[in-house]
XYZ file of C-alpha atoms in Angstrom:
563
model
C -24.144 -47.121 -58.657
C -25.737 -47.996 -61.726
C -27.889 -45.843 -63.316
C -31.680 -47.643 -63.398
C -33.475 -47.932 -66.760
C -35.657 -45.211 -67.029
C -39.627 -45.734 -67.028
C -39.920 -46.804 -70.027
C -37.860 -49.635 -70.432
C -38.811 -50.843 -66.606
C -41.391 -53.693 -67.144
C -42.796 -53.047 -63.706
C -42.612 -49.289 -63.852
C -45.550 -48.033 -65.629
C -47.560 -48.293 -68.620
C -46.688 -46.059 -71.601
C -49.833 -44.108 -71.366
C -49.208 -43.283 -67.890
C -45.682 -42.330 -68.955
C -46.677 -39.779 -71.139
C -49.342 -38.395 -68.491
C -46.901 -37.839 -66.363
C -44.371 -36.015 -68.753
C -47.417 -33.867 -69.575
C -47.202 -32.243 -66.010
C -45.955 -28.893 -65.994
C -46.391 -27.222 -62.694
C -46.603 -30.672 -60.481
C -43.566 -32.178 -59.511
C -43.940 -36.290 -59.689
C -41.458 -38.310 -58.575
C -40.461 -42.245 -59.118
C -38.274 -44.420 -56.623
C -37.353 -47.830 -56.351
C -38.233 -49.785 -53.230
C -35.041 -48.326 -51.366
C -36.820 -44.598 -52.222
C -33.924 -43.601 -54.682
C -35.173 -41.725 -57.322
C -35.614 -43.050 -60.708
C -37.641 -40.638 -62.389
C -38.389 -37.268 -62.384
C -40.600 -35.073 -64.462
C -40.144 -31.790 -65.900
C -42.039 -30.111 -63.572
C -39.594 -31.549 -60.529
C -36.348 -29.384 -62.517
C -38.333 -26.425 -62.299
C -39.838 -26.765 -58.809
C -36.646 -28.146 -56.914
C -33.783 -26.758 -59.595
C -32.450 -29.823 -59.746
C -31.797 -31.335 -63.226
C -32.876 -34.854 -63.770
C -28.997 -36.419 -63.627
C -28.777 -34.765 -60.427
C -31.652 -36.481 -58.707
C -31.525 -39.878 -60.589
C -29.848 -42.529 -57.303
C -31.010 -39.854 -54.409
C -33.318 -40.145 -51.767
C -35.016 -37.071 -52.015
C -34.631 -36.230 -48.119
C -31.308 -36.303 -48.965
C -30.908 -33.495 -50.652
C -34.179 -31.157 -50.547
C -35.062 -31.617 -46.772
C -33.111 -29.154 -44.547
C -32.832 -27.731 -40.818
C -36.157 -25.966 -41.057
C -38.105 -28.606 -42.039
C -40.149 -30.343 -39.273
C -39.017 -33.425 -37.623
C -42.519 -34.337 -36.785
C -43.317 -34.117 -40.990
C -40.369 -36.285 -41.505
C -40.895 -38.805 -38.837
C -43.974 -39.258 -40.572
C -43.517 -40.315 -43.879
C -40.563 -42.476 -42.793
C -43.301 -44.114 -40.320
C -45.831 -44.592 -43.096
C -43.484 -45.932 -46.231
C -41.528 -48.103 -43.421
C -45.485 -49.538 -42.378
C -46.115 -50.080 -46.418
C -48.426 -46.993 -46.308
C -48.892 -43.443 -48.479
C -48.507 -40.477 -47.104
C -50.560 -37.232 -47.564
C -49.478 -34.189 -46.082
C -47.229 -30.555 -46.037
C -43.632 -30.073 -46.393
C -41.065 -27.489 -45.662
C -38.516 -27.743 -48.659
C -35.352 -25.713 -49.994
C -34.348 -25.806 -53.513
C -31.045 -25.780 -55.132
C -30.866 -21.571 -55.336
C -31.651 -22.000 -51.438
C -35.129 -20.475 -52.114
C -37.750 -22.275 -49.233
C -41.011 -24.116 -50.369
C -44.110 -25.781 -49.145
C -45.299 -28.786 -51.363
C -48.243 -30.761 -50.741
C -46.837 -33.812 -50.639
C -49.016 -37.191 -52.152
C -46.655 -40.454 -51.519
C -48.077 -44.049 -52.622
C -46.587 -47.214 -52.636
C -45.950 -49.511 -55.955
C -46.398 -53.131 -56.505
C -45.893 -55.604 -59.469
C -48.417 -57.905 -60.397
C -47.385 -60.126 -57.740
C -47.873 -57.703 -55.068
C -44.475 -56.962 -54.131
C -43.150 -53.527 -53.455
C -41.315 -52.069 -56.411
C -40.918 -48.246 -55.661
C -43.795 -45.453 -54.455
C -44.801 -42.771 -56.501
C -44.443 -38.792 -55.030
C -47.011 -35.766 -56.316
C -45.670 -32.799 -54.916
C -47.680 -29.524 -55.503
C -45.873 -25.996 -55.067
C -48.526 -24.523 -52.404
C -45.977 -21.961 -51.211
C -48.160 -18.924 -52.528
C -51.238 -20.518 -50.264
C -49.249 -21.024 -47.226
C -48.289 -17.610 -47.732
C -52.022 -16.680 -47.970
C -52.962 -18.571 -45.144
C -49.532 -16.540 -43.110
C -51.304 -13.263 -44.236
C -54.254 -14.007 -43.545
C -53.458 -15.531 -39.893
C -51.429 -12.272 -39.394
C -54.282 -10.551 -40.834
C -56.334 -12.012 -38.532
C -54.215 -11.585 -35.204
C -53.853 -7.960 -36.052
C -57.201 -7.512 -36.224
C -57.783 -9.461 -33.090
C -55.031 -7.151 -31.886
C -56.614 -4.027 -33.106
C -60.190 -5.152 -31.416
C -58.527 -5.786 -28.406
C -57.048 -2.074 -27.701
C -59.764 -0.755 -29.120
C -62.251 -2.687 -27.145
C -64.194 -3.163 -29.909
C -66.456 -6.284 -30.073
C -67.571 -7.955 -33.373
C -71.095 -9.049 -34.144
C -72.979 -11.312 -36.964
C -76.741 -11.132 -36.966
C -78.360 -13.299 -39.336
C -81.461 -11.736 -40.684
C -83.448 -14.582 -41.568
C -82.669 -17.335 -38.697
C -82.325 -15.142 -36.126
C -79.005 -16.322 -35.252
C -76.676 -14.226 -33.542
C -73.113 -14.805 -33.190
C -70.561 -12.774 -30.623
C -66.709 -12.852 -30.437
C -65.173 -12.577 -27.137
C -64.881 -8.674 -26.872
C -68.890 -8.813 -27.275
C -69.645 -11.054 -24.342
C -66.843 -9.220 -22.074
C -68.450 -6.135 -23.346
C -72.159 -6.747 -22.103
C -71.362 -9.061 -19.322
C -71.969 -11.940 -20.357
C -70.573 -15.809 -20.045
C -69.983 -17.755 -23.518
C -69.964 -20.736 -21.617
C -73.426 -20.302 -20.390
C -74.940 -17.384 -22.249
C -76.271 -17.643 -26.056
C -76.473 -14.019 -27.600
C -79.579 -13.243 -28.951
C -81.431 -10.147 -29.939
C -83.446 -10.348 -26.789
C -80.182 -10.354 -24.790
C -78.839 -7.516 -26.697
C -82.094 -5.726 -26.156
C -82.594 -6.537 -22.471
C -79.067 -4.889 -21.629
C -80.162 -1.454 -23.222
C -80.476 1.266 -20.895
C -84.553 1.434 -20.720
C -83.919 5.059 -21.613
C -81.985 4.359 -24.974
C -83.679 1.036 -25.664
C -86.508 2.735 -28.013
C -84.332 4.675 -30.286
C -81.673 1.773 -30.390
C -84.426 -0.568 -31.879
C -86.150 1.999 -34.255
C -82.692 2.294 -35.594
C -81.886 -1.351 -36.224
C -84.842 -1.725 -37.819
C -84.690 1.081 -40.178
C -81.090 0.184 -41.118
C -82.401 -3.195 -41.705
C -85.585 -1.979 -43.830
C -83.151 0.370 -45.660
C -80.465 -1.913 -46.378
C -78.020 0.630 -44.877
C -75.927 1.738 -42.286
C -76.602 1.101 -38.364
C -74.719 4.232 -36.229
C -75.493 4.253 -33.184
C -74.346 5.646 -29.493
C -76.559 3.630 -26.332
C -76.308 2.858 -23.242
C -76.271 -0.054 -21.833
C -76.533 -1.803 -17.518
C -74.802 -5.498 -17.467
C -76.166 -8.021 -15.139
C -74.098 -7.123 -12.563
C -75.650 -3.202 -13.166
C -72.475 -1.956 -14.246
C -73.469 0.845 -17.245
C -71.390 1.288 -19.820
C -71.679 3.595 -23.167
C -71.300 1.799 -26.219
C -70.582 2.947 -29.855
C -72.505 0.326 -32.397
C -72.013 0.448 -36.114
C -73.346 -2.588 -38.764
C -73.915 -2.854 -41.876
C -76.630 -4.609 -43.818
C -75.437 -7.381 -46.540
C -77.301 -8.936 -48.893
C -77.686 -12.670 -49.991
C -77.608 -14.129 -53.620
C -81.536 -12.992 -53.824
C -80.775 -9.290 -53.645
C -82.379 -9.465 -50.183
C -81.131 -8.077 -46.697
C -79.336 -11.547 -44.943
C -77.105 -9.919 -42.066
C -76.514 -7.181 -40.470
C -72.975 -7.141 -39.538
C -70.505 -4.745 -37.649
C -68.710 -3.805 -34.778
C -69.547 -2.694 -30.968
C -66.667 -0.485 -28.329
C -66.917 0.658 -25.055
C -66.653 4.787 -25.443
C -67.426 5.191 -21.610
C -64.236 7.003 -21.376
C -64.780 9.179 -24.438
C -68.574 9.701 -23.631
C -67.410 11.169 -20.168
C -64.591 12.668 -21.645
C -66.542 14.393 -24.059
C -68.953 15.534 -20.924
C -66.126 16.988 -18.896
C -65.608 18.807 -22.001
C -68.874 20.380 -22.514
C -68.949 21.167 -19.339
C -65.709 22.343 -19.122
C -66.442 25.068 -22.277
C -69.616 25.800 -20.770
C -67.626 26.411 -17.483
C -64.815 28.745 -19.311
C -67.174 30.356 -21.181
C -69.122 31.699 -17.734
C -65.031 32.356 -16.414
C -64.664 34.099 -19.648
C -67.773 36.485 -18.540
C -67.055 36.532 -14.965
C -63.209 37.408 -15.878
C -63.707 39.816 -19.027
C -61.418 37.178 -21.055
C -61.754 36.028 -24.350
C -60.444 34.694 -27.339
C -59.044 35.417 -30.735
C -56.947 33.680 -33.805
C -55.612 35.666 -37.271
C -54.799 33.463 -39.741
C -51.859 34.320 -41.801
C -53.644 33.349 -45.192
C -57.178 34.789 -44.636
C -55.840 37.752 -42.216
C -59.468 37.713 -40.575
C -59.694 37.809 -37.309
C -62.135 35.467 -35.665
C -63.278 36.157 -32.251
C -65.051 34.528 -29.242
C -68.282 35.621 -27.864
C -66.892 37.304 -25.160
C -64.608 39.198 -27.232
C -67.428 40.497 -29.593
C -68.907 41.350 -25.996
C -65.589 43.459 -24.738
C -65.767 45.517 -27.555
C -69.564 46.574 -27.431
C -70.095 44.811 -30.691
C -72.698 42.369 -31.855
C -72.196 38.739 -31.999
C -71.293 37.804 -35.403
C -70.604 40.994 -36.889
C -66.885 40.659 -37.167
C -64.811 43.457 -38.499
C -61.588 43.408 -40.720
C -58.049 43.570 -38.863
C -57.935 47.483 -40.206
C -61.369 48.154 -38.173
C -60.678 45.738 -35.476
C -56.662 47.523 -34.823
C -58.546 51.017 -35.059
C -60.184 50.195 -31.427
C -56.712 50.893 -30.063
C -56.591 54.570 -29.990
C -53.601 56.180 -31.995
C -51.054 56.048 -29.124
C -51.622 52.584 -28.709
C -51.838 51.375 -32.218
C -47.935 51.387 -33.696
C -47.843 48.855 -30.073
C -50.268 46.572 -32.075
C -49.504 46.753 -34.909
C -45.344 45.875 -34.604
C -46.942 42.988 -32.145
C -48.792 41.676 -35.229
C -46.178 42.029 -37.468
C -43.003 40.401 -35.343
C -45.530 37.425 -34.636
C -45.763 36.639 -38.055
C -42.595 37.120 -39.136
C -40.233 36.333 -36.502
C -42.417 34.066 -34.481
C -42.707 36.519 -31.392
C -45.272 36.447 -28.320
C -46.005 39.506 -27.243
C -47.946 40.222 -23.370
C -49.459 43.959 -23.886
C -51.568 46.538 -21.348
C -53.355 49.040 -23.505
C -55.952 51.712 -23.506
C -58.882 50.829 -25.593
C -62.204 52.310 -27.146
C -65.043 50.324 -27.410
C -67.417 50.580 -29.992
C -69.985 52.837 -27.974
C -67.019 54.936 -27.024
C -66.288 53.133 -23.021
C -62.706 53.807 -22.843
C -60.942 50.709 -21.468
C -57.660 49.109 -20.466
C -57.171 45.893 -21.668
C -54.799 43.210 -21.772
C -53.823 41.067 -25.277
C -51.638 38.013 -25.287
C -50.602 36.569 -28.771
C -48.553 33.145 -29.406
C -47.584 32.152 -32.873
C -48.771 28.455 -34.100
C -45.606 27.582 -36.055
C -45.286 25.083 -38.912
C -41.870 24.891 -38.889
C -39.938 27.836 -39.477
C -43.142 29.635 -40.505
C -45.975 31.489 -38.364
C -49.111 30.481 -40.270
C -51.630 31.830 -36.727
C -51.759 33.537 -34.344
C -53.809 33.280 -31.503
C -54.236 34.582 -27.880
C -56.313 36.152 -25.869
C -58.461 39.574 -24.929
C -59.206 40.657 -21.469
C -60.477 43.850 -19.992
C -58.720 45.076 -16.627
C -60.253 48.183 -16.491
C -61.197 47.599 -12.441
C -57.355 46.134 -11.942
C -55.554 48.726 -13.780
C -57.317 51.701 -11.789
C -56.674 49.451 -8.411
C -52.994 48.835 -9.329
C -52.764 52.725 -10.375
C -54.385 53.864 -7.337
C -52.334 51.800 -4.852
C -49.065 52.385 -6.436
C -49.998 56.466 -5.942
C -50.561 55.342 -2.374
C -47.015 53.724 -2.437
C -45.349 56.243 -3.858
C -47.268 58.741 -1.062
C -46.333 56.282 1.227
C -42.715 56.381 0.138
C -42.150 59.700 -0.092
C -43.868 60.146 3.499
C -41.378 57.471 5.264
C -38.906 58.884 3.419
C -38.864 62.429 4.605
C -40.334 61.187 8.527
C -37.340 62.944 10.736
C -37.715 59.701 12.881
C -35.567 56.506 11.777
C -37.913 53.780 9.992
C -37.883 51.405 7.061
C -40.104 49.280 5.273
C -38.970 45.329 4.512
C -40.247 42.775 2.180
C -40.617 38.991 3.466
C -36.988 38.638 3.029
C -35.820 41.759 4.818
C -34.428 43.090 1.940
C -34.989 47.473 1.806
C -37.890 48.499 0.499
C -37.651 52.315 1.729
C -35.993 53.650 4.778
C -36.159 57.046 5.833
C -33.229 59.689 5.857
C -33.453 59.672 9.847
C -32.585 55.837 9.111
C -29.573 56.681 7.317
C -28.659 59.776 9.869
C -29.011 57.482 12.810
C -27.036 54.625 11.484
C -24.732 56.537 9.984
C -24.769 54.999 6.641
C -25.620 58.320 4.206
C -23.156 57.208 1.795
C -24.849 53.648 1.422
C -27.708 53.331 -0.992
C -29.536 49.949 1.106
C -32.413 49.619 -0.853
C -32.623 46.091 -2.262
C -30.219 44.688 0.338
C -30.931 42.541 2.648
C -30.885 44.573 6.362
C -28.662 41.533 7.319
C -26.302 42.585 4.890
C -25.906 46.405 6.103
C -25.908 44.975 9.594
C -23.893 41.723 9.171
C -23.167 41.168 13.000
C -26.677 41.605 14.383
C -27.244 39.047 16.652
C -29.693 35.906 16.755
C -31.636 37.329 19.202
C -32.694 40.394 16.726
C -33.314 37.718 14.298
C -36.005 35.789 16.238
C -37.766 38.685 17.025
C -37.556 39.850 13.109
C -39.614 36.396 12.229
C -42.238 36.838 15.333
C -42.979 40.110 13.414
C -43.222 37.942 10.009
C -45.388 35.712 11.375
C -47.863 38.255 12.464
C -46.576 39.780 16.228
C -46.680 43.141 16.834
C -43.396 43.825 19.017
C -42.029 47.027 21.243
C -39.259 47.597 23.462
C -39.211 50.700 25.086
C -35.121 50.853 25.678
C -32.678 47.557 24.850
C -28.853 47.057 23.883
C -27.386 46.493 20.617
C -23.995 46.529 19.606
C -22.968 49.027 16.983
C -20.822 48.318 13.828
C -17.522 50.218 15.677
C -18.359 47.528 18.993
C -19.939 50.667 20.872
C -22.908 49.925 22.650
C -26.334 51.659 21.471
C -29.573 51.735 23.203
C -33.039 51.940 20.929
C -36.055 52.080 21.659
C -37.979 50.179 19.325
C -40.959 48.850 17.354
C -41.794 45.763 14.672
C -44.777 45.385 12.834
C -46.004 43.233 9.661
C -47.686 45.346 6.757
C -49.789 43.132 4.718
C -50.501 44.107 0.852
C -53.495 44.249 -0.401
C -55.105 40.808 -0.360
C -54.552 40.713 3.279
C -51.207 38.581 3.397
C -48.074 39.654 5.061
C -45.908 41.632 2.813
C -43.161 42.462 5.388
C -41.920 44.398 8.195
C -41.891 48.002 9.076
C -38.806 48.843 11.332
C -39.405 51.629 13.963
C -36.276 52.461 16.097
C -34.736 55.624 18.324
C -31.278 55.732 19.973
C -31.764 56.919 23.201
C -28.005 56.557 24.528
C -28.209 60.332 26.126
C -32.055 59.519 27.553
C -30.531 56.336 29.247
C -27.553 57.972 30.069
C -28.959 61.014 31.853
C -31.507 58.401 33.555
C -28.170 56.812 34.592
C -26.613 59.682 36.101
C -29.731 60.722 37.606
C -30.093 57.398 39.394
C -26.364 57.694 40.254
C -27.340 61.027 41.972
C -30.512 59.473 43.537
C -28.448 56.345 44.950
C -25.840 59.080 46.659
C -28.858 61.049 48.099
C -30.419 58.316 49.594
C -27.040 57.285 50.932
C -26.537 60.983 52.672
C -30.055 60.308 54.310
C -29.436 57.394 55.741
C -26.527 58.841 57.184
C -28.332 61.549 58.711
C -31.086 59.442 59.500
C -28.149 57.047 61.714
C -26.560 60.799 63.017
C -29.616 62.218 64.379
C -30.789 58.786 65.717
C -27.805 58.854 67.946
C -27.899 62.436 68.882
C -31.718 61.796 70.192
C -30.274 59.372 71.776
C -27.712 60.684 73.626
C -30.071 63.780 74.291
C -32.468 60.644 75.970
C -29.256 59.967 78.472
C -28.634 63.128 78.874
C -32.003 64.130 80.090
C -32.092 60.873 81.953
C -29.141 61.824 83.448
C -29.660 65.297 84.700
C -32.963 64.164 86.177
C -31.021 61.628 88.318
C -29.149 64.501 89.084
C -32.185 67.323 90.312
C -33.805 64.249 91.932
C -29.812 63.326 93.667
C -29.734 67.268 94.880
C -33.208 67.560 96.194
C -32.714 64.174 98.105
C -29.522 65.436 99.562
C -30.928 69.234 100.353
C -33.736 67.365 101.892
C -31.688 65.576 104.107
């Protein structure tokens, strides 16, 4: 293809003047194409938009060769619509240039005509507006995120114009007080009308102050939607001012802190609540800072140790309430927390400031950053009451232990799960198992073939019965037979629950067999009366005949004398 003359040697391309315009362009990339829309001129500004040099454009469309698969069809359809219909075109452009780099032009297409009015070419302005639709991209994303960011934060936005009165509400700020865009116009009477009647005064006073002040607005209120739903809401502004210096808008943000404000409740009430445990319990709390080595204590701690509120003594005074036994204890606690990380669970004796010995009980944790311990913390109890209770009842188990333990009759004490708790040496003697130490087995264990029968009746006494037999059979470990007498009760500890059994039991094997014999003898002796019950029944019988008969016999004689 021939290469066309360039502009200025084309009568019906343009004037000189305009020729020289155009060369003057330096950021604007202009374009010139024949009536087919093959380039014929390009100015400087085109090379260093596009990267093309002029021979390389010269006899291309320019869709040929700058348009690719990300540019819109729609944009394309377009222009081919309007040039084909005789018409400009004004619009944006997706472009690539010859290093591949992507591009939006504005793009400004008009037809040309000769003085007769017949098409000649058109005439292309493209402007580089890449860094603007970048701006706008930003700004959109700016935009959405901030959208995004009101939306999980529930946080409506707000524009109040000072001097008309007008106030405008995004979406969050309608949802927010309950109210319908579509049929609701926010104003400040609807915005005052929602406030709680009980927050309503102070809310107003301190609008109008931040307005008057040209400052800040900070407020918490409450507010009761049509629908009487109340929510808590967190309202911040900001006064602006206009060209005059004076205040124009107040402008700023609303969120719904319902959550937090109740939040925040539970939590007062939930310190206020520990801090009456804390009295109740004698518990309190402490924290030592590695870098200040202070120790800072809660009230109740001040209060275990007889001290004043406030008056808080070094860590040499504060360790010197321990008295000397207990002190190295404390002390290595301390130290192995700090350097080696290590909790420590301690029961002391303790002095109090007025001199009330104590026992108390001090857990410390280590707050670790890292591999460091830069605090520790924990906390401070008194169990005085409990350590006296737990001293006194395990003197009573130990009485108790020694007293089953020596009882010449065969018993043993049982936790929940039968295991040996104590049994006493008539235990061993009558089970003949001296040589076993049973204590922390399991009495299924030492007696692995006791029947199911002697199980059921171990779980009635669990649950609460209180069971006797006063002679039964069990089979012994060599198959012999045994007979007990027995006994099963629960013993309960000390808040009142079931702690196990207690196992009474007696062979009686001689008892039942002398009370066999003795019924043996008793069955024979009743078996000799009867016999001499039947013997002398038939002797007084035959003593009846005989008497019968020997009166037949006088009565025979004196008939026969008589005759």
């Amino acid at each position: 293809m021939p290469t066309p003359p360039p502009p200025e040697q084309d009568a019906n391309a343009v004037t000189e003047p305009l020729v020289r315009a155009l060369r003057s362009y330096s950021t604007t990339a202009i374009v010139l194409t024949d009536a087919d829309r093959r380039i014929v001129w390009v100015n400087d500004g085109f090379e260093r938009l596009t990267g093309y040099e002029r021979d390389e454009a010269i006899g291309r469309r320019p869709g040929e060769f700058l348009q690719f698969e990300k540019t819109e069809r729609s944009t394309t359809d377009a222009i081919r619509d309007a040039l084909t219909a005789g018409k400009g075109f004004s619009g944006e452009i997706l472009n690539r240039a010859k290093c591949g780099r992507e591009y939006w032009v504005h793009l400004d297409i008009e037809p040309r005509h000769d003085k007769d009015g017949e098409l000649i070419g058109y005439i292309s302005v493209q402007s580089d507006v890449s860094d603007l639709k970048q701006a706008e991209f930003e700004k959109g994303r700016l935009r959405e995120r901030f959208h995004i960011a009101c939306e999980a934060g529930r946080l409506g936005v707000y524009d109040y114009d000072l001097n008309s009165g007008e106030l405008v509400w995004d979406a969050m700020m309608f949802r927010l007080y309950g109210a319908d865009p579509e049929y609701d116009t926010p104003t400040y009477e609807l915005w005052r009308n929602t406030l709680h009647p009980d927050d309503r005064e102070d809310a107003e006073s301190l609008v109008a102050r931040a307005i008057e002040r040209q400052g800040i607005f900070d407020h918490t209120f409450r507010i009761r939607t049509r629908t009487g739903r109340e929510r808590v809401i967190h309202a911040t502004g900001t006064v602006t001012r206009g060209i005059s210096g004076a205040p124009d808008r107040l402008v700023g943000g609303n969120r719904d802190v319902t959550k937090e404000h109740r939040t925040q409740l539970e939590a007062t009430r939930s310190r206020e609540l520990l801090e009456q445990t804390g009295r109740i319990a004698h518990i309190g709390g402490w924290s030592l800072a590695r870098e200040t080595m202070t120790p800072v204590w809660s009230d109740e701690v001040y209060r275990l140790h007889e001290v004043e509120v406030g008056q808080q003594p070094p860590l040499e005074e504060a360790i010197n309430f321990y008295p000397p036994e207990a002190r190295p204890q404390i002390e290595e606690a301390v130290r192995l927390g700090f350097e080696e990380g290590k909790p420590w669970d301690l029961v002391v004796p303790f002095v109090t400031a007025k001199g009330n010995r104590r026992w108390v009980r001090t857990i410390g944790l280590p707050d670790m950053r890292g591999d460091e311990c830069v605090r520790l913390w924990g906390t401070f109890q008194d169990i005085t009451e409990r350590h006296e209770a737990t001293r006194r009842v395990h003197a009573l188990e130990e009485r108790m232990r020694l007293f089953v333990e020596h009882t010449p009759a065969a018993v043993a004490m049982l936790d929940t799960e039968l295991r040996y708790l104590v049994a006493s040496r008539g235990w061993y003697r009558q089970y003949e198992i001296e040589d076993e130490e049973i204590v922390g087995r399991s009495h299924y264990e030492v007696f692995p073939t006791i029947p199911d029968r002697w199980k059921s009746l171990h779980q009635r006494a669990l649950a609460g019965e209180h069971l006797r037999a006063e002679r039964d059979r069990f089979l012994g470990e060599d198959g012999a037979d045994l007979w007990v007498r027995w006994e099963l009760q629960p013993w309960h500890d000390e808040g009142g629950t079931i702690g196990g059994i207690v196992m009474f039991t007696e062979v009686i094997n001689d008892q039942v067999e002398h009370e066999q014999r003795l019924e043996k003898a008793n069955r024979s002796l009743e078996s000799t009366l009867e016999e001499l019950e039947e013997q002398t029944s038939i002797a007084n019988a035959l003593a009846a005949r005989a008497e019968a008969a020997s009166e037949a016999k006088t009565s025979f004689l004196a008939n026969m004398s008589h005759e």
